[in-house]
XYZ file of C-alpha atoms in Angstrom:
746
model
C 33.762 1.259 4.930
C 34.646 -2.409 5.335
C 37.561 -1.898 2.969
C 38.780 1.095 4.945
C 38.739 -0.934 8.131
C 40.302 -4.132 6.806
C 42.574 -3.061 3.939
C 45.720 -0.930 4.224
C 45.832 2.483 2.542
C 48.652 1.321 0.252
C 46.541 -1.636 -0.861
C 43.559 0.665 -1.481
C 45.816 2.823 -3.672
C 47.041 -0.285 -5.510
C 43.413 -1.182 -6.203
C 42.893 2.274 -7.720
C 40.318 3.573 -5.221
C 42.581 5.759 -3.081
C 45.186 8.461 -3.811
C 47.749 9.077 -1.065
C 50.078 11.971 -0.209
C 48.364 14.712 -2.199
C 48.769 18.450 -1.889
C 46.405 21.267 -2.830
C 47.809 23.097 -5.846
C 44.850 25.410 -6.479
C 41.403 26.211 -5.181
C 38.751 28.528 -6.528
C 35.022 29.089 -6.361
C 33.787 27.804 -9.692
C 31.278 25.481 -11.325
C 28.372 27.666 -10.221
C 29.622 28.471 -6.743
C 31.129 25.174 -5.646
C 34.629 25.092 -4.212
C 36.917 23.523 -6.832
C 40.148 22.111 -5.408
C 42.937 20.577 -7.512
C 45.230 17.968 -5.959
C 48.602 16.681 -7.167
C 51.119 14.195 -5.741
C 53.332 15.701 -3.033
C 56.697 15.344 -4.686
C 57.546 18.994 -5.221
C 57.602 18.277 -8.939
C 54.639 19.319 -11.084
C 55.477 16.562 -13.586
C 54.894 13.742 -11.101
C 52.045 11.558 -12.328
C 49.243 10.151 -10.201
C 49.455 6.408 -9.605
C 47.171 4.215 -11.748
C 43.609 4.755 -10.499
C 39.913 4.366 -11.327
C 38.856 7.936 -10.470
C 36.634 9.646 -13.034
C 34.231 12.602 -13.389
C 31.099 12.108 -11.285
C 32.729 9.860 -8.675
C 31.961 10.669 -5.042
C 35.130 10.977 -2.948
C 36.070 11.673 0.655
C 38.915 14.035 1.529
C 41.074 13.043 4.519
C 44.192 14.391 6.145
C 47.004 11.964 5.378
C 47.540 11.231 9.046
C 43.875 11.418 9.982
C 41.530 8.532 10.754
C 37.746 8.324 10.964
C 35.349 10.523 9.016
C 36.463 12.601 6.016
C 37.069 16.343 6.340
C 34.442 16.699 3.614
C 33.079 14.921 0.550
C 32.935 16.016 -3.065
C 32.432 15.034 -6.685
C 35.342 14.559 -9.088
C 35.077 17.021 -11.989
C 38.323 16.343 -13.872
C 41.173 13.832 -13.879
C 44.459 14.236 -15.757
C 47.556 12.020 -15.525
C 49.039 14.494 -12.993
C 46.083 15.988 -11.110
C 42.541 15.425 -9.903
C 40.014 18.246 -9.392
C 37.133 17.866 -6.938
C 34.050 20.036 -6.380
C 33.822 19.937 -2.593
C 30.602 20.149 -0.603
C 30.649 22.458 2.417
C 34.050 21.635 3.906
C 34.456 21.985 7.661
C 35.302 25.652 7.906
C 38.929 26.369 7.255
C 40.139 22.812 6.885
C 41.570 23.520 3.437
C 42.878 27.007 4.083
C 46.394 25.711 4.534
C 49.817 26.029 3.049
C 51.113 23.527 0.544
C 52.964 21.529 3.180
C 49.798 19.833 4.367
C 49.178 16.343 3.030
C 45.815 14.794 2.052
C 44.354 11.623 0.636
C 41.272 11.043 -1.539
C 39.175 7.900 -1.219
C 36.330 6.814 -3.501
C 33.197 6.392 -1.408
C 30.378 3.924 -1.835
C 27.347 6.054 -2.580
C 24.674 5.197 -0.027
C 22.670 8.342 -0.870
C 20.682 6.440 -3.511
C 19.849 3.569 -1.163
C 18.701 5.978 1.560
C 16.488 7.851 -0.903
C 14.858 4.629 -2.129
C 14.190 3.551 1.422
C 12.718 6.948 2.352
C 10.441 6.888 -0.718
C 9.062 3.450 0.168
C 8.487 4.543 3.768
C 6.677 7.681 2.486
C 4.571 5.484 0.157
C 3.606 3.194 3.012
C 2.536 6.164 5.160
C 0.976 8.221 2.307
C -2.414 9.700 3.154
C -4.433 12.302 1.260
C -1.674 13.855 -0.874
C -1.780 14.708 -4.599
C -0.846 11.135 -5.652
C -3.588 9.305 -3.680
C -5.711 8.285 -6.700
C -2.609 7.448 -8.725
C -1.361 5.100 -5.985
C -4.694 3.237 -6.084
C -4.349 2.751 -9.857
C -0.721 1.640 -9.638
C -1.626 -0.998 -7.034
C -4.771 -2.099 -8.927
C -7.208 -0.847 -6.262
C -8.986 1.185 -8.951
C -8.860 1.217 -12.767
C -7.263 4.011 -14.801
C -9.737 6.651 -15.995
C -9.882 9.189 -18.812
C -11.086 12.805 -18.658
C -14.680 13.013 -19.935
C -13.958 15.571 -22.657
C -10.737 16.648 -24.333
C -10.248 19.076 -27.192
C -8.643 17.764 -30.395
C -4.924 18.477 -30.315
C -3.014 20.713 -32.657
C 0.293 18.849 -32.914
C 3.441 20.923 -32.529
C 5.513 18.347 -34.435
C 3.777 17.865 -37.781
C 5.924 14.851 -38.694
C 4.540 12.514 -36.002
C 3.218 9.225 -37.383
C -0.235 7.875 -36.619
C 0.843 5.649 -33.701
C 2.779 8.558 -32.147
C -0.222 10.894 -32.476
C -2.474 8.274 -30.903
C -0.007 7.867 -27.998
C 0.141 11.663 -27.438
C -3.655 12.089 -27.522
C -4.260 9.068 -25.295
C -1.626 10.137 -22.743
C -2.983 13.658 -22.365
C -6.582 12.384 -22.095
C -5.851 9.984 -19.221
C -6.550 11.098 -15.677
C -3.976 9.053 -13.713
C -1.899 6.726 -15.896
C -0.659 6.293 -19.458
C 2.101 3.984 -20.682
C 3.950 4.471 -23.967
C 5.553 1.263 -25.186
C 8.363 2.292 -27.543
C 10.127 -0.607 -29.310
C 13.619 0.117 -30.736
C 13.761 3.035 -33.160
C 10.082 4.002 -32.893
C 10.646 7.599 -31.749
C 9.717 7.229 -28.095
C 11.601 10.367 -27.006
C 10.106 12.356 -29.913
C 6.654 11.323 -28.673
C 7.477 12.196 -25.057
C 8.746 15.646 -26.062
C 5.444 16.347 -27.850
C 3.493 15.235 -24.756
C 5.581 17.432 -22.437
C 5.304 20.511 -24.683
C 1.530 19.991 -25.079
C 1.186 19.684 -21.284
C 3.163 22.922 -20.819
C 0.840 24.659 -23.328
C -2.084 23.529 -21.172
C -0.446 25.258 -18.194
C 0.690 22.081 -16.417
C 3.848 21.878 -14.323
C 5.854 18.828 -15.356
C 8.456 16.796 -13.494
C 10.375 14.642 -15.999
C 12.653 11.855 -14.749
C 14.653 8.854 -15.954
C 16.896 6.315 -14.222
C 20.204 7.682 -15.591
C 21.797 11.078 -16.247
C 22.333 10.109 -19.900
C 18.619 9.396 -20.373
C 17.622 12.672 -18.662
C 20.129 14.657 -20.750
C 18.687 13.063 -23.889
C 15.256 14.505 -23.045
C 16.751 17.904 -22.075
C 18.552 18.050 -25.426
C 15.349 17.319 -27.343
C 13.233 19.754 -25.284
C 15.775 22.578 -25.484
C 14.455 24.002 -28.768
C 10.788 23.763 -27.789
C 10.460 27.074 -25.978
C 9.531 25.623 -22.576
C 11.374 26.926 -19.531
C 13.590 24.022 -18.448
C 15.423 23.376 -15.207
C 17.795 20.421 -14.882
C 18.579 19.275 -11.338
C 21.823 17.476 -10.585
C 25.487 18.152 -10.006
C 26.844 20.078 -13.015
C 29.904 17.806 -13.077
C 27.613 14.930 -14.059
C 25.783 16.714 -16.895
C 26.775 16.890 -20.551
C 28.743 20.091 -21.169
C 26.329 21.699 -23.713
C 23.378 21.114 -21.362
C 24.942 22.614 -18.246
C 23.292 25.957 -19.083
C 19.944 24.374 -18.168
C 21.215 23.203 -14.788
C 19.868 24.802 -11.642
C 23.324 26.192 -10.849
C 23.610 27.849 -14.272
C 20.086 29.282 -14.114
C 20.937 30.770 -10.707
C 24.150 32.222 -12.140
C 22.061 34.095 -14.747
C 19.357 35.167 -12.270
C 18.613 38.566 -10.734
C 20.534 37.801 -7.539
C 23.562 36.544 -9.479
C 25.662 39.716 -9.181
C 25.186 39.884 -5.396
C 26.010 36.190 -5.096
C 29.069 36.676 -7.339
C 30.309 39.483 -5.059
C 29.963 37.202 -2.013
C 31.888 34.443 -3.773
C 34.671 36.849 -4.685
C 34.847 37.930 -1.060
C 35.116 34.254 -0.043
C 37.959 33.683 -2.533
C 39.806 36.767 -1.248
C 39.390 35.568 2.338
C 40.779 32.123 1.343
C 43.804 33.824 -0.209
C 44.354 35.900 2.958
C 44.292 32.797 5.176
C 47.224 31.415 3.176
C 49.259 34.572 3.800
C 48.221 35.016 7.437
C 51.237 35.100 9.753
C 49.650 33.869 12.970
C 46.739 31.805 14.190
C 44.718 34.805 15.379
C 44.808 36.469 11.965
C 43.957 33.181 10.250
C 41.070 32.598 12.679
C 39.687 36.070 11.874
C 39.583 35.307 8.129
C 38.036 31.888 8.711
C 35.262 33.531 10.756
C 34.689 35.960 7.875
C 34.402 33.006 5.449
C 31.866 31.338 7.728
C 29.645 34.450 7.802
C 29.930 34.917 4.040
C 29.025 31.267 3.415
C 25.887 31.599 5.549
C 24.768 34.691 3.613
C 25.554 32.912 0.309
C 23.410 29.923 1.296
C 20.405 32.074 2.256
C 20.512 34.113 -0.937
C 20.977 30.987 -3.104
C 18.027 29.166 -1.478
C 15.729 32.126 -2.145
C 16.919 32.298 -5.778
C 16.564 28.492 -6.082
C 12.937 28.511 -4.918
C 12.144 31.249 -7.443
C 13.864 29.380 -10.313
C 12.037 26.135 -9.507
C 8.649 27.890 -9.333
C 9.163 29.628 -12.668
C 10.253 26.496 -14.594
C 7.626 24.764 -16.733
C 9.574 21.488 -16.782
C 11.914 20.289 -14.044
C 14.158 17.382 -15.068
C 16.142 15.044 -12.813
C 17.124 11.442 -12.363
C 14.563 9.428 -10.403
C 16.678 9.635 -7.259
C 17.621 13.271 -8.003
C 13.936 14.177 -7.587
C 14.187 13.333 -3.901
C 12.716 15.713 -1.346
C 16.049 16.017 0.422
C 17.289 18.014 -2.605
C 16.162 21.331 -4.115
C 12.560 20.094 -4.568
C 12.076 20.447 -0.802
C 11.689 24.175 -1.509
C 8.447 23.581 -3.495
C 4.969 22.893 -2.069
C 3.709 19.271 -2.265
C 1.057 20.170 -4.852
C 3.391 22.011 -7.248
C 3.560 19.387 -10.042
C 0.596 18.292 -12.179
C 2.335 15.551 -14.164
C 5.272 13.196 -13.687
C 6.869 11.710 -16.822
C 9.350 8.830 -16.429
C 11.380 7.887 -19.502
C 13.229 4.540 -19.792
C 10.907 3.334 -17.048
C 11.466 -0.327 -17.959
C 15.140 0.083 -16.979
C 14.362 1.607 -13.589
C 13.900 -0.065 -10.222
C 10.273 0.342 -9.228
C 11.425 1.719 -5.864
C 13.267 4.572 -7.637
C 10.120 5.508 -9.590
C 8.227 6.135 -6.360
C 10.521 9.079 -5.535
C 8.974 11.284 -8.269
C 5.582 9.497 -8.436
C 4.508 10.767 -5.009
C 4.752 14.356 -6.259
C 1.835 14.520 -8.751
C -1.693 13.178 -9.414
C -0.794 11.730 -12.838
C 2.086 9.883 -14.473
C 3.123 8.946 -18.008
C 5.596 6.069 -18.219
C 7.655 5.372 -21.344
C 10.060 2.595 -22.211
C 10.317 -0.911 -23.615
C 9.895 -3.846 -21.244
C 10.995 -6.186 -24.052
C 14.538 -4.833 -23.671
C 16.877 -5.271 -20.701
C 15.365 -4.771 -17.239
C 17.142 -2.960 -14.393
C 20.416 -4.595 -13.345
C 19.987 -6.462 -10.059
C 23.214 -7.731 -8.503
C 21.496 -9.828 -5.834
C 19.949 -13.037 -7.218
C 17.749 -13.272 -4.143
C 16.422 -9.729 -4.625
C 15.733 -10.463 -8.303
C 13.925 -13.711 -7.436
C 11.730 -11.839 -4.952
C 10.575 -9.312 -7.529
C 13.074 -6.448 -7.592
C 13.941 -7.111 -11.264
C 10.294 -6.600 -12.328
C 9.981 -2.975 -13.409
C 6.939 -0.843 -12.640
C 6.248 -0.520 -16.369
C 6.278 -4.277 -16.985
C 4.058 -4.893 -13.959
C 1.467 -2.321 -15.072
C 1.578 -3.174 -18.792
C 1.034 -6.850 -17.957
C -2.004 -6.035 -15.799
C -3.755 -3.250 -17.735
C -2.758 -3.945 -21.354
C -4.632 -1.734 -23.830
C -6.493 0.052 -21.018
C -3.290 1.928 -20.177
C -0.750 1.131 -22.924
C -0.209 2.568 -26.385
C 2.534 1.036 -28.538
C 4.506 2.942 -31.168
C 4.553 0.829 -34.322
C 6.629 2.612 -36.987
C 10.376 2.281 -36.578
C 12.889 4.698 -38.126
C 16.163 2.853 -37.523
C 16.426 -0.627 -39.038
C 16.328 -2.220 -42.463
C 13.044 -4.133 -42.582
C 14.743 -7.561 -42.504
C 16.537 -6.636 -39.259
C 13.282 -5.345 -37.790
C 11.052 -8.252 -38.921
C 12.687 -10.784 -36.633
C 12.264 -8.606 -33.508
C 8.742 -7.659 -34.576
C 7.539 -11.247 -34.936
C 9.382 -12.588 -31.873
C 8.736 -9.840 -29.317
C 6.255 -7.264 -30.604
C 3.385 -9.373 -31.943
C 4.275 -8.654 -35.569
C 3.038 -5.063 -35.164
C 6.144 -3.131 -36.240
C 6.628 -1.676 -39.699
C 9.711 -0.008 -41.181
C 9.371 3.597 -42.323
C 10.062 3.842 -46.090
C 13.130 6.010 -45.394
C 14.885 3.059 -43.728
C 13.091 -0.055 -44.974
C 15.654 -0.882 -47.687
C 18.740 1.065 -46.632
C 22.077 -0.779 -46.770
C 25.705 0.005 -45.952
C 26.475 0.492 -49.646
C 24.061 3.475 -49.693
C 26.292 5.422 -47.278
C 28.569 8.067 -48.840
C 31.975 6.644 -49.763
C 30.985 2.990 -49.266
C 31.496 0.666 -52.218
C 29.128 -2.158 -53.130
C 30.554 -5.467 -51.919
C 28.907 -8.697 -50.824
C 29.214 -7.532 -47.191
C 27.782 -4.042 -47.769
C 24.891 -5.315 -49.909
C 23.181 -7.521 -47.318
C 21.317 -6.477 -44.161
C 21.935 -9.841 -42.456
C 24.994 -12.101 -42.352
C 25.573 -15.295 -40.380
C 29.175 -16.457 -40.043
C 28.738 -19.995 -38.765
C 31.584 -21.705 -36.910
C 29.770 -25.045 -36.502
C 32.079 -27.912 -37.434
C 35.147 -25.660 -37.298
C 36.354 -26.457 -33.800
C 36.284 -22.837 -32.632
C 35.208 -23.698 -29.091
C 34.687 -21.274 -26.230
C 37.443 -21.023 -23.653
C 36.894 -23.273 -20.676
C 38.235 -21.573 -17.562
C 37.288 -23.127 -14.278
C 37.938 -20.012 -12.211
C 36.477 -17.620 -14.789
C 32.737 -16.930 -14.739
C 32.864 -14.987 -17.995
C 33.330 -16.637 -21.393
C 35.599 -15.987 -24.349
C 36.080 -17.391 -27.846
C 39.385 -16.534 -29.579
C 38.242 -18.007 -32.911
C 35.242 -15.693 -33.011
C 37.540 -12.768 -32.166
C 39.532 -13.544 -35.336
C 36.400 -13.819 -37.474
C 34.954 -10.561 -36.114
C 38.266 -8.841 -36.897
C 38.164 -10.092 -40.484
C 34.600 -8.889 -40.984
C 35.382 -5.484 -39.455
C 38.320 -5.212 -41.876
C 36.109 -6.161 -44.843
C 33.628 -3.406 -43.919
C 36.355 -0.807 -43.370
C 38.029 -1.778 -46.667
C 34.671 -1.189 -48.390
C 34.599 2.357 -46.977
C 32.453 1.938 -43.846
C 33.844 4.220 -41.134
C 34.992 2.447 -37.954
C 32.920 4.903 -35.876
C 29.793 3.598 -37.643
C 30.486 0.013 -36.553
C 29.794 -1.571 -33.180
C 31.095 -4.915 -32.030
C 28.874 -6.362 -29.306
C 29.342 -9.486 -27.189
C 27.319 -10.776 -24.237
C 30.385 -11.675 -22.116
C 32.884 -9.225 -20.620
C 35.838 -11.559 -21.224
C 35.003 -11.625 -24.932
C 34.606 -7.826 -24.945
C 38.127 -7.506 -23.456
C 39.585 -9.939 -25.997
C 37.875 -8.133 -28.884
C 39.175 -4.766 -27.674
C 42.743 -6.071 -27.463
C 42.478 -7.478 -30.980
C 40.662 -4.579 -32.675
C 40.992 -1.229 -30.970
C 44.632 -0.546 -31.776
C 43.951 -0.816 -35.509
C 40.527 0.856 -35.329
C 40.558 3.405 -32.467
C 37.058 4.718 -33.311
C 35.467 1.258 -33.259
C 33.128 0.724 -30.296
C 33.353 -2.652 -28.575
C 30.844 -3.137 -25.761
C 28.748 -5.637 -23.877
C 25.073 -5.937 -24.828
C 24.102 -4.259 -21.554
C 26.508 -1.387 -22.233
C 25.006 -0.672 -25.650
C 21.317 -0.433 -24.734
C 19.788 2.798 -26.027
C 22.453 3.208 -28.739
C 22.538 2.553 -32.482
C 25.134 2.098 -35.235
C 25.044 1.605 -39.005
C 26.592 -1.856 -38.646
C 26.596 -4.181 -35.650
C 28.700 -7.322 -35.402
C 27.618 -9.770 -32.712
C 29.867 -12.431 -31.261
C 27.711 -14.975 -29.407
C 30.778 -16.777 -27.943
C 29.143 -20.043 -26.867
C 30.484 -23.140 -28.650
C 30.515 -26.416 -26.748
C 29.557 -30.066 -27.156
C 26.788 -29.831 -24.568
C 24.832 -27.139 -26.454
C 24.913 -24.820 -23.414
C 24.050 -21.191 -24.225
C 23.921 -19.614 -20.735
C 22.261 -16.221 -20.648
C 22.146 -16.014 -24.446
C 18.750 -17.611 -23.832
C 17.527 -14.292 -22.358
C 15.308 -13.036 -25.165
C 15.516 -9.383 -24.132
C 19.333 -9.415 -24.265
C 19.336 -10.754 -27.849
C 16.611 -8.272 -28.809
C 18.807 -5.388 -27.644
C 21.860 -6.827 -29.420
C 20.187 -7.227 -32.813
C 18.153 -4.006 -32.809
C 21.132 -1.666 -32.322
C 21.835 -1.912 -36.071
C 20.515 0.380 -38.777
C 21.732 -1.230 -42.003
C 23.682 -4.405 -41.261
C 23.810 -7.130 -38.594
C 26.493 -9.812 -38.691
C 26.205 -12.680 -36.231
C 29.299 -14.800 -35.556
C 28.346 -17.974 -33.730
C 28.409 -21.750 -33.578
C 24.980 -22.467 -34.998
C 24.963 -25.993 -33.608
C 25.404 -24.771 -30.023
C 23.344 -21.589 -30.361
C 20.650 -23.317 -32.432
C 19.983 -25.782 -29.622
C 17.757 -23.120 -28.022
C 14.447 -22.612 -29.934
C 14.351 -18.812 -29.694
C 17.921 -18.508 -30.992
C 17.289 -21.174 -33.640
C 14.497 -18.998 -35.057
C 16.952 -16.072 -35.222
C 19.408 -18.217 -37.207
C 16.591 -19.322 -39.506
C 15.664 -15.675 -40.085
C 19.292 -14.782 -40.882
C 19.490 -17.636 -43.377
C 16.167 -16.859 -45.000
C 16.725 -13.120 -45.452
C 20.503 -12.793 -45.508
C 23.785 -14.451 -46.337
C 25.239 -17.485 -44.554
C 28.955 -18.241 -44.607
C 30.947 -20.954 -42.965
C 33.991 -19.938 -40.949
C 35.839 -22.273 -43.357
C 35.530 -19.501 -45.946
C 37.494 -17.128 -43.736
C 40.043 -19.386 -42.110
C 41.478 -21.831 -44.615
C 43.850 -23.326 -42.070
C 41.048 -24.412 -39.707
C 41.377 -27.905 -38.276
C 37.824 -29.146 -37.769
C 37.506 -30.506 -34.246
C 33.788 -31.185 -34.162
C 34.048 -34.079 -36.633
C 35.264 -37.619 -35.907
C 38.844 -38.442 -36.744
C 38.066 -40.782 -39.640
C 38.086 -37.905 -42.120
C 41.680 -37.084 -41.389
C 42.624 -40.778 -41.266
C 41.135 -41.298 -44.692
C 43.177 -38.356 -45.941
C 46.359 -40.055 -44.800
C 45.387 -43.442 -46.311
C 44.580 -41.880 -49.628
C 47.336 -39.280 -49.960
C 47.094 -37.238 -53.089
C 49.908 -34.961 -53.982
C 47.816 -32.132 -55.262
C 49.365 -30.011 -57.936
C 48.024 -26.514 -57.477
C 48.471 -25.885 -61.182
C 46.673 -29.067 -62.240
C 43.586 -28.265 -64.262
C 41.481 -30.918 -62.479
C 37.888 -31.386 -63.581
C 35.474 -28.612 -62.616
C 32.237 -29.616 -61.007
C 29.336 -29.201 -63.355
C 26.811 -26.900 -61.750
C 23.219 -28.020 -61.448
C 20.601 -25.921 -63.234
C 19.797 -22.693 -61.399
C 17.053 -23.067 -58.833
C 17.520 -26.798 -58.373
C 20.318 -26.368 -55.869
C 18.393 -25.017 -52.935
C 20.507 -23.561 -50.153
C 21.613 -25.912 -47.423
C 18.833 -27.457 -45.363
C 18.222 -30.365 -43.048
C 19.538 -33.768 -44.023
C 21.959 -32.797 -46.738
C 22.670 -36.484 -47.083
C 23.727 -38.949 -44.440
C 26.640 -37.901 -42.304
C 29.292 -39.964 -40.659
C 28.339 -41.135 -37.189
C 28.833 -38.363 -34.646
C 29.257 -35.623 -37.250
C 27.463 -32.388 -36.460
C 25.547 -30.516 -39.081
C 25.759 -26.762 -38.855
C 22.505 -24.831 -38.712
C 23.260 -23.557 -42.149
C 23.174 -27.205 -43.185
C 20.241 -27.784 -40.939
C 18.800 -25.246 -43.120
C 17.047 -22.375 -41.438
C 14.144 -21.369 -43.567
C 14.964 -23.651 -46.505
C 12.978 -26.547 -48.010
C 14.276 -29.958 -47.036
C 13.554 -31.414 -50.467
C 15.746 -28.810 -52.167
C 18.507 -29.459 -49.675
C 18.439 -33.192 -50.179
C 18.619 -32.702 -53.918
C 21.515 -30.238 -53.607
C 23.253 -32.410 -51.035
C 22.894 -35.516 -53.194
C 24.297 -33.705 -56.231
C 27.385 -32.465 -54.344
C 27.815 -35.832 -52.685
C 27.693 -37.585 -56.074
C 30.185 -35.075 -57.523
C 32.617 -35.641 -54.647
C 32.220 -39.443 -54.802
C 33.015 -39.348 -58.525
C 36.057 -37.157 -57.822
C 37.405 -39.589 -55.193
C 36.870 -42.524 -57.603
C 38.525 -40.689 -60.519
C 41.935 -40.331 -58.897
C 42.097 -36.702 -60.113
C 44.266 -34.302 -58.084
C 41.943 -31.327 -57.861
C 38.320 -30.343 -58.269
C 37.248 -26.689 -58.477
C 33.635 -25.734 -57.810
C 32.359 -22.658 -59.677
C 32.293 -19.213 -58.043
C 28.565 -19.039 -58.825
C 27.674 -21.233 -55.818
C 25.721 -19.329 -53.219
C 26.821 -19.189 -49.593
C 24.632 -22.117 -48.502
C 25.970 -24.293 -51.298
C 29.576 -23.377 -50.486
C 29.050 -24.344 -46.890
C 27.481 -27.645 -47.918
C 30.520 -28.435 -50.075
C 32.873 -27.702 -47.154
C 30.906 -29.980 -44.822
C 30.652 -32.842 -47.335
C 34.342 -32.557 -48.293
C 35.221 -32.847 -44.600
C 33.049 -35.930 -44.377
C 34.958 -37.514 -47.276
C 38.276 -36.637 -45.630
C 39.231 -34.267 -48.463
C 41.122 -30.992 -48.267
C 38.855 -28.046 -49.015
C 40.148 -24.527 -49.517
C 38.507 -21.270 -50.572
C 40.444 -19.216 -53.120
C 39.903 -15.898 -54.871
C 38.289 -12.659 -53.692
C 34.693 -11.464 -53.391
C 32.417 -12.800 -56.088
C 35.288 -14.705 -57.716
C 35.813 -16.798 -54.585
C 35.535 -20.531 -55.245
C 36.238 -23.829 -53.453
C 39.050 -26.182 -54.415
C 38.878 -29.815 -53.334
C 42.106 -31.843 -53.182
């Protein structure tokens, strides 16, 4: 509204939130009875494209006359946008306003949706005033006035899904036996939705009426999809334009369209469409007014018949599904009695504002909450609101207070290789997770059509940029962060995976900063259109075979920003099934203890490479200038063909991978975390470091032109050689491919 008052219409169009000078090109009663109107630019040419805009399906828009001011003629939801047209499902337009010829001009404006805010506020007011309704005992438990109770006796369950694991069965039995509250804590990949579906179907078998909610349409649709084959009678509330296409048949509108009254309702709609067509052809105002009156009468009859059919459909459904705010009593649920539902289930509860959960919670005596409060909480734009408690979800608040009295955790995960899982398990889930045998050892090379390479044979890879000078961008006016060097490295690793046969659609590239996401998309998406590049927040709830993480932060101060948020890193790492690659400056990132333990885990159970191995032309900027000065004082004219002496490898097992104190460094030099040796013994490192140092010192003293290290060095040893060669001011290049790759010192 502030924009409308202070910004010109042309400027609103330039910002992509307004479309000016539109004409109606078609209108019909569709999408289960809603009036669908298609608009195009008023140029008299059907090929004229809409100006650049941000309109998309699901957006709420206002329709205005081009010359009109003030309130919109009506509002609606965008159902389709093409380069040349936008189609809107309009809500109850003021009678006759659109029954016009094509000369009339309109504009569409995206509206801020205050419906959600009003529903939250109403729910909290209702909670404050709640007395004696079905949720009275539940409210006492949720505010700690009384403890959660179990039913005295429950029959042993006969599980509908025979493949449930022990922790899932325990969660189902516990949830159904509780009187007011049960919480299912589902870490990544543990089959939380599978468990919820079993609970809902068991409840339906017991004759209970279930209201199932979640904070987003995607999360609700996920449950609908999984319940669809279970035989329960489902009803999905919500605007059909916002639902996934295959699930629209479960929507209230679709169920009504198949109901007993459907043919009568269809006849009324046809009569409305005919009356609309007649208004267009009407020659004078009197005739047009007659048809508009007819439409008004028909609409009233349509509404009455639809409300009666709606109440019947809602009563007959075993499970009603909606978003938290879609379960509001100002929607279709107002047609049901207060005591209709026996159980409220809220999925992804840890991602929901507590206020939104109270909309469905007031409708039943019992609730089952499911989610993972160790992943990202609800997004709170206002720092003040977050500081005052709005970012604490209902699930986290209750789980923290009641613990085992109300919570059951799922402990077998079906997504990740065990080495990917083990870090998250020990850091965030008390070491309680185990990998199901079907996934515990799976790698990229096991996928059809993927060849066995170094990259496809490891579950964990750290590409360390420490000492390489690949700093983050420093932009004073830019809150977000970017790192062009990491963009290059990510691109090279994506290419290596694709070259090995991994499909781009099975790879995700994830970064915590939007600027880096944009830079990665520009660099990668043209060559790999099916590759998904997203922020960590945008990828929650998803999974891919391979995930490449760009941590971005690389600075002399060791600042990591919101990388220090443990839940964000948990989400980032646990999206992967078979392979996680982390591209980061281990010196910067490793300055934070939680992240340092992640780097140690990657080194201990995976492969560590220096960015030097990817980018031979890197100019190290993290090291003092004496290395390069020494190079100039001691110029060797290396002959690439010279057969210089090869370094003699130490006996196997004596060269431990890089660890802390690989020998003294020049003052001010930074050791990378691979050289600070996550998970490796310091004694082995010192021995390995001393051997390489002695080899390089002998090479410098010998006056030879070139020294080649063998390809048998492991990744830690290669990195150590790069770092020590830099310290000596020597050129160090990686040559060869794959397992034949070796380091040349000149």
